[in-house]
Amino acid sequence: MPQSGSICPLLHAGQSQLSEKELARAFYHRGNAYNEKEDYDRAIQDYDQAIRLKPDHADAFSNRGVAYGLKGDYDRAIQDYSQTIQLNPNNANAFYNRGNAYRSKEDYDRAIQDYDQAIRLSPNRANAFHNRGLVRFYQGQFTASVADFSKAAQFASPSLYRIRILLLYIAQARSGNNAQDDLSKATNGFNLRNGRDLWFPCI
C-alpha cells in the first residue's frame, strides 16, 4: 500500500494534472494511511473525496465504514458496508465488518446473517467463525457456539490460541458457572481493532 508521504505531493502539488481516477486513488490510499494511524476523521474526509470522484468506489465505502465503526458510529458504518455490498456482492470483508457492526449494536440475528454470508464467500475465514461463535454464545446457543469456535481453531494460526480457551468457557457455561465475564476476558484483545478488516486493492 502506498505511504501517505508519497501520496501527499500528488494531492498538494498536482491535482490539476491528475485524472479523476488517479485523484480518487490518491485520496483512497491516503485515507487508508490515516486509518492505520487511527486518525479516523481525516480518513473519512479522504474517503469522502474518493467517493465524490468515483461514486462506484466500493473499497472506499468499505474502509470509510471501518473508520465510522472504529469511531463508534455503527449506523453509518452499516450504511457504508451495505453500499459496498450493493456495489460488490462478493465482498466477504464487507459482510464480516457489517456483522461486527450489528454485533456491536447487539442486533445478533443480523450479525449472524452477515457472518453466514462472509463464511459462504470465504469458507476458511477463522475470524468470521470466531465472531459468529461469540454471538451464538451470547444467545445461549452453546452447541452451535462450540462448533464455530472449533472451526475457527481449525483455520486460525497458532497465535490465535485463545479460541481453544473459549471452548473451556463454553463447558463452564453448560455447568452453570459465570462464563460471560470469563468469555469477555478471554476475548479481550483477540481481534485487532475489534476484528475489522481493511480492504486495500488498487482501483
mmCIF file of C-alpha atoms in Angstrom:
data_model
loop_
_atom_site.group_PDB
_atom_site.id
_atom_site.type_symbol
_atom_site.label_atom_id
_atom_site.label_comp_id
_atom_site.label_asym_id
_atom_site.label_seq_id
_atom_site.Cartn_x
_atom_site.Cartn_y
_atom_site.Cartn_z
ATOM 1 C CA MET A 1 0.000 0.000 0.000
ATOM 2 C CA PRO A 2 1.420 3.445 -0.847
ATOM 3 C CA GLN A 3 2.571 5.507 2.112
ATOM 4 C CA SER A 4 0.925 8.827 2.866
ATOM 5 C CA GLY A 5 4.228 10.616 2.274
ATOM 6 C CA SER A 6 4.280 9.521 -1.364
ATOM 7 C CA ILE A 7 0.635 10.477 -1.893
ATOM 8 C CA CYS A 8 0.603 13.960 -0.383
ATOM 9 C CA PRO A 9 2.785 15.550 -3.100
ATOM 10 C CA LEU A 10 0.298 14.338 -5.688
ATOM 11 C CA LEU A 11 -2.609 15.856 -3.809
ATOM 12 C CA HIS A 12 -0.952 19.147 -2.898
ATOM 13 C CA ALA A 13 1.095 19.883 -5.990
ATOM 14 C CA GLY A 14 -0.545 18.335 -8.996
ATOM 15 C CA GLN A 15 -4.270 17.824 -8.612
ATOM 16 C CA SER A 16 -4.972 19.681 -11.840
ATOM 17 C CA GLN A 17 -2.631 17.324 -13.693
ATOM 18 C CA LEU A 18 -4.268 14.137 -12.446
ATOM 19 C CA SER A 19 -7.311 12.405 -13.827
ATOM 20 C CA GLU A 20 -10.314 11.925 -11.551
ATOM 21 C CA LYS A 21 -9.469 8.224 -11.346
ATOM 22 C CA GLU A 22 -5.907 8.999 -10.250
ATOM 23 C CA LEU A 23 -7.122 11.545 -7.712
ATOM 24 C CA ALA A 24 -9.637 9.063 -6.332
ATOM 25 C CA ARG A 25 -6.847 6.514 -5.963
ATOM 26 C CA ALA A 26 -4.641 9.033 -4.163
ATOM 27 C CA PHE A 27 -7.381 10.102 -1.739
ATOM 28 C CA TYR A 28 -8.289 6.460 -1.117
ATOM 29 C CA HIS A 29 -4.740 5.412 -0.269
ATOM 30 C CA ARG A 30 -4.163 8.443 1.925
ATOM 31 C CA GLY A 31 -7.404 7.608 3.697
ATOM 32 C CA ASN A 32 -6.047 4.117 4.302
ATOM 33 C CA ALA A 33 -2.869 5.614 5.756
ATOM 34 C CA TYR A 34 -4.900 7.834 8.085
ATOM 35 C CA ASN A 35 -6.993 4.822 9.093
ATOM 36 C CA GLU A 36 -3.844 2.928 10.019
ATOM 37 C CA LYS A 37 -2.698 5.924 12.089
ATOM 38 C CA GLU A 38 -6.118 5.885 13.807
ATOM 39 C CA ASP A 39 -6.838 9.389 12.501
ATOM 40 C CA TYR A 40 -10.362 8.426 11.553
ATOM 41 C CA ASP A 41 -11.761 11.891 10.884
ATOM 42 C CA ARG A 42 -9.116 12.610 8.250
ATOM 43 C CA ALA A 43 -9.544 9.132 6.836
ATOM 44 C CA ILE A 44 -13.270 9.763 6.407
ATOM 45 C CA GLN A 45 -12.585 13.102 4.710
ATOM 46 C CA ASP A 46 -10.313 11.413 2.182
ATOM 47 C CA TYR A 47 -12.743 8.577 1.541
ATOM 48 C CA ASP A 48 -15.433 11.215 1.007
ATOM 49 C CA GLN A 49 -13.276 12.749 -1.718
ATOM 50 C CA ALA A 50 -12.516 9.381 -3.293
ATOM 51 C CA ILE A 51 -16.235 8.567 -3.414
ATOM 52 C CA ARG A 52 -17.091 12.012 -4.794
ATOM 53 C CA LEU A 53 -14.634 11.427 -7.643
ATOM 54 C CA LYS A 54 -15.566 7.781 -8.160
ATOM 55 C CA PRO A 55 -19.093 7.089 -6.851
ATOM 56 C CA ASP A 56 -18.803 3.339 -7.510
ATOM 57 C CA HIS A 57 -15.634 3.023 -5.408
ATOM 58 C CA ALA A 58 -16.719 0.017 -3.331
ATOM 59 C CA ASP A 59 -13.465 -0.182 -1.387
ATOM 60 C CA ALA A 60 -13.655 3.464 -0.323
ATOM 61 C CA PHE A 61 -17.168 2.861 1.006
ATOM 62 C CA SER A 62 -15.917 -0.237 2.824
ATOM 63 C CA ASN A 63 -12.969 1.447 4.508
ATOM 64 C CA ARG A 64 -14.999 4.540 5.348
ATOM 65 C CA GLY A 65 -17.310 2.112 7.103
ATOM 66 C CA VAL A 66 -14.298 0.813 9.011
ATOM 67 C CA ALA A 67 -13.442 4.348 10.129
ATOM 68 C CA TYR A 68 -17.018 5.056 11.208
ATOM 69 C CA GLY A 69 -17.151 1.764 13.076
ATOM 70 C CA LEU A 70 -13.946 2.475 14.947
ATOM 71 C CA LYS A 71 -15.406 5.860 15.938
ATOM 72 C CA GLY A 72 -18.424 4.013 17.347
ATOM 73 C CA ASP A 73 -20.811 5.297 14.668
ATOM 74 C CA TYR A 74 -22.194 1.882 13.811
ATOM 75 C CA ASP A 75 -25.224 3.124 11.886
ATOM 76 C CA ARG A 76 -23.080 4.995 9.368
ATOM 77 C CA ALA A 77 -20.700 2.065 9.226
ATOM 78 C CA ILE A 78 -23.587 -0.239 8.355
ATOM 79 C CA GLN A 79 -24.750 2.162 5.639
ATOM 80 C CA ASP A 80 -21.297 2.150 4.055
ATOM 81 C CA TYR A 81 -20.902 -1.617 4.265
ATOM 82 C CA SER A 82 -24.353 -2.020 2.717
ATOM 83 C CA GLN A 83 -23.339 0.268 -0.144
ATOM 84 C CA THR A 84 -20.171 -1.780 -0.582
ATOM 85 C CA ILE A 85 -22.212 -4.970 -0.794
ATOM 86 C CA GLN A 86 -24.565 -3.398 -3.327
ATOM 87 C CA LEU A 87 -21.565 -2.493 -5.498
ATOM 88 C CA ASN A 88 -19.727 -5.761 -4.888
ATOM 89 C CA PRO A 89 -21.934 -8.586 -3.568
ATOM 90 C CA ASN A 90 -18.911 -10.894 -3.306
ATOM 91 C CA ASN A 91 -17.003 -8.716 -0.825
ATOM 92 C CA ALA A 92 -16.632 -11.019 2.176
ATOM 93 C CA ASN A 93 -14.903 -8.264 4.171
ATOM 94 C CA ALA A 94 -17.963 -6.032 3.922
ATOM 95 C CA PHE A 95 -20.285 -8.769 5.184
ATOM 96 C CA TYR A 96 -17.882 -9.586 8.022
ATOM 97 C CA ASN A 97 -17.430 -5.963 9.053
ATOM 98 C CA ARG A 98 -21.160 -5.251 8.845
ATOM 99 C CA GLY A 99 -21.692 -8.299 11.025
ATOM 100 C CA ASN A 100 -19.290 -6.802 13.557
ATOM 101 C CA ALA A 101 -21.227 -3.530 13.488
ATOM 102 C CA TYR A 102 -24.519 -5.344 14.071
ATOM 103 C CA ARG A 103 -22.866 -7.306 16.892
ATOM 104 C CA SER A 104 -21.763 -4.037 18.490
ATOM 105 C CA LYS A 105 -25.394 -2.862 18.293
ATOM 106 C CA GLU A 106 -26.475 -6.193 19.838
ATOM 107 C CA ASP A 107 -28.509 -6.956 16.712
ATOM 108 C CA TYR A 108 -27.411 -10.558 16.885
ATOM 109 C CA ASP A 109 -29.726 -12.070 14.278
ATOM 110 C CA ARG A 110 -28.475 -9.719 11.576
ATOM 111 C CA ALA A 111 -24.902 -10.217 12.737
ATOM 112 C CA ILE A 112 -25.243 -13.967 12.258
ATOM 113 C CA GLN A 113 -26.765 -13.477 8.807
ATOM 114 C CA ASP A 114 -23.758 -11.410 7.750
ATOM 115 C CA TYR A 115 -21.232 -13.819 9.236
ATOM 116 C CA ASP A 116 -23.050 -16.580 7.341
ATOM 117 C CA GLN A 117 -22.504 -14.673 4.103
ATOM 118 C CA ALA A 118 -18.855 -13.939 4.922
ATOM 119 C CA ILE A 119 -18.275 -17.655 5.531
ATOM 120 C CA ARG A 120 -20.137 -18.598 2.350
ATOM 121 C CA LEU A 121 -17.834 -16.320 0.356
ATOM 122 C CA SER A 122 -14.687 -17.217 2.325
ATOM 123 C CA PRO A 123 -15.161 -20.690 3.845
ATOM 124 C CA ASN A 124 -11.807 -20.724 5.686
ATOM 125 C CA ARG A 125 -12.328 -17.386 7.406
ATOM 126 C CA ALA A 126 -11.418 -18.031 11.045
ATOM 127 C CA ASN A 127 -12.477 -14.630 12.384
ATOM 128 C CA ALA A 128 -15.985 -14.980 10.940
ATOM 129 C CA PHE A 129 -16.404 -18.375 12.607
ATOM 130 C CA HIS A 130 -14.994 -16.928 15.831
ATOM 131 C CA ASN A 131 -17.303 -13.911 15.910
ATOM 132 C CA ARG A 132 -20.348 -15.934 14.919
ATOM 133 C CA GLY A 133 -19.438 -18.241 17.792
ATOM 134 C CA LEU A 134 -19.390 -15.269 20.151
ATOM 135 C CA VAL A 135 -22.833 -14.153 19.028
ATOM 136 C CA ARG A 136 -24.221 -17.656 19.415
ATOM 137 C CA PHE A 137 -22.711 -17.789 22.884
ATOM 138 C CA TYR A 138 -24.473 -14.542 23.792
ATOM 139 C CA GLN A 139 -27.724 -16.054 22.505
ATOM 140 C CA GLY A 140 -27.248 -19.168 24.615
ATOM 141 C CA GLN A 141 -26.669 -21.421 21.593
ATOM 142 C CA PHE A 142 -23.791 -23.255 23.262
ATOM 143 C CA THR A 143 -23.620 -26.277 20.961
ATOM 144 C CA ALA A 144 -23.515 -24.090 17.846
ATOM 145 C CA SER A 145 -21.011 -21.804 19.572
ATOM 146 C CA VAL A 146 -18.650 -24.714 20.260
ATOM 147 C CA ALA A 147 -18.921 -25.779 16.615
ATOM 148 C CA ASP A 148 -17.975 -22.291 15.413
ATOM 149 C CA PHE A 149 -15.036 -21.946 17.807
ATOM 150 C CA SER A 150 -13.819 -25.380 16.736
ATOM 151 C CA LYS A 151 -13.972 -24.323 13.086
ATOM 152 C CA ALA A 152 -12.130 -21.108 13.902
ATOM 153 C CA ALA A 153 -9.404 -23.084 15.665
ATOM 154 C CA GLN A 154 -9.121 -25.311 12.602
ATOM 155 C CA PHE A 155 -8.417 -22.371 10.293
ATOM 156 C CA ALA A 156 -6.620 -19.969 12.650
ATOM 157 C CA SER A 157 -2.887 -19.531 13.012
ATOM 158 C CA PRO A 158 -1.309 -20.925 16.203
ATOM 159 C CA SER A 159 -1.086 -17.416 17.653
ATOM 160 C CA LEU A 160 -4.875 -17.365 17.960
ATOM 161 C CA TYR A 161 -4.780 -19.876 20.782
ATOM 162 C CA ARG A 162 -7.486 -18.064 22.699
ATOM 163 C CA ILE A 163 -10.076 -19.804 20.562
ATOM 164 C CA ARG A 164 -9.208 -23.077 22.247
ATOM 165 C CA ILE A 165 -9.551 -21.440 25.654
ATOM 166 C CA LEU A 166 -13.047 -20.333 24.712
ATOM 167 C CA LEU A 167 -14.098 -23.962 24.431
ATOM 168 C CA LEU A 168 -13.381 -24.355 28.127
ATOM 169 C CA TYR A 169 -15.566 -21.388 28.989
ATOM 170 C CA ILE A 170 -18.378 -22.861 26.938
ATOM 171 C CA ALA A 171 -18.115 -26.011 29.023
ATOM 172 C CA GLN A 172 -18.269 -23.868 32.166
ATOM 173 C CA ALA A 173 -21.384 -22.145 30.877
ATOM 174 C CA ARG A 174 -23.048 -25.510 30.413
ATOM 175 C CA SER A 175 -22.223 -26.256 34.036
ATOM 176 C CA GLY A 176 -23.916 -23.073 35.189
ATOM 177 C CA ASN A 177 -20.740 -21.182 36.056
ATOM 178 C CA ASN A 178 -20.391 -17.483 35.340
ATOM 179 C CA ALA A 179 -18.749 -17.799 31.944
ATOM 180 C CA GLN A 180 -19.962 -14.500 30.479
ATOM 181 C CA ASP A 181 -17.320 -12.452 32.302
ATOM 182 C CA ASP A 182 -14.699 -15.108 31.666
ATOM 183 C CA LEU A 183 -15.522 -15.063 27.971
ATOM 184 C CA SER A 184 -15.072 -11.299 27.828
ATOM 185 C CA LYS A 185 -11.680 -11.639 29.498
ATOM 186 C CA ALA A 186 -10.639 -14.399 27.127
ATOM 187 C CA THR A 187 -11.608 -12.437 24.034
ATOM 188 C CA ASN A 188 -10.140 -9.121 25.201
ATOM 189 C CA GLY A 189 -7.646 -8.096 22.565
ATOM 190 C CA PHE A 190 -8.348 -11.161 20.447
ATOM 191 C CA ASN A 191 -9.297 -9.231 17.349
ATOM 192 C CA LEU A 192 -7.085 -6.329 16.385
ATOM 193 C CA ARG A 193 -9.222 -3.176 16.491
ATOM 194 C CA ASN A 194 -12.434 -5.094 17.087
ATOM 195 C CA GLY A 195 -11.693 -7.550 14.315
ATOM 196 C CA ARG A 196 -12.278 -5.151 11.449
ATOM 197 C CA ASP A 197 -10.553 -5.752 8.142
ATOM 198 C CA LEU A 198 -9.243 -3.040 5.906
ATOM 199 C CA TRP A 199 -9.542 -3.701 2.194
ATOM 200 C CA PHE A 200 -6.648 -2.374 0.142
ATOM 201 C CA PRO A 201 -6.897 -3.229 -3.581
ATOM 202 C CA CYS A 202 -5.906 -0.550 -6.068
ATOM 203 C CA ILE A 203 -8.612 0.979 -8.222
#
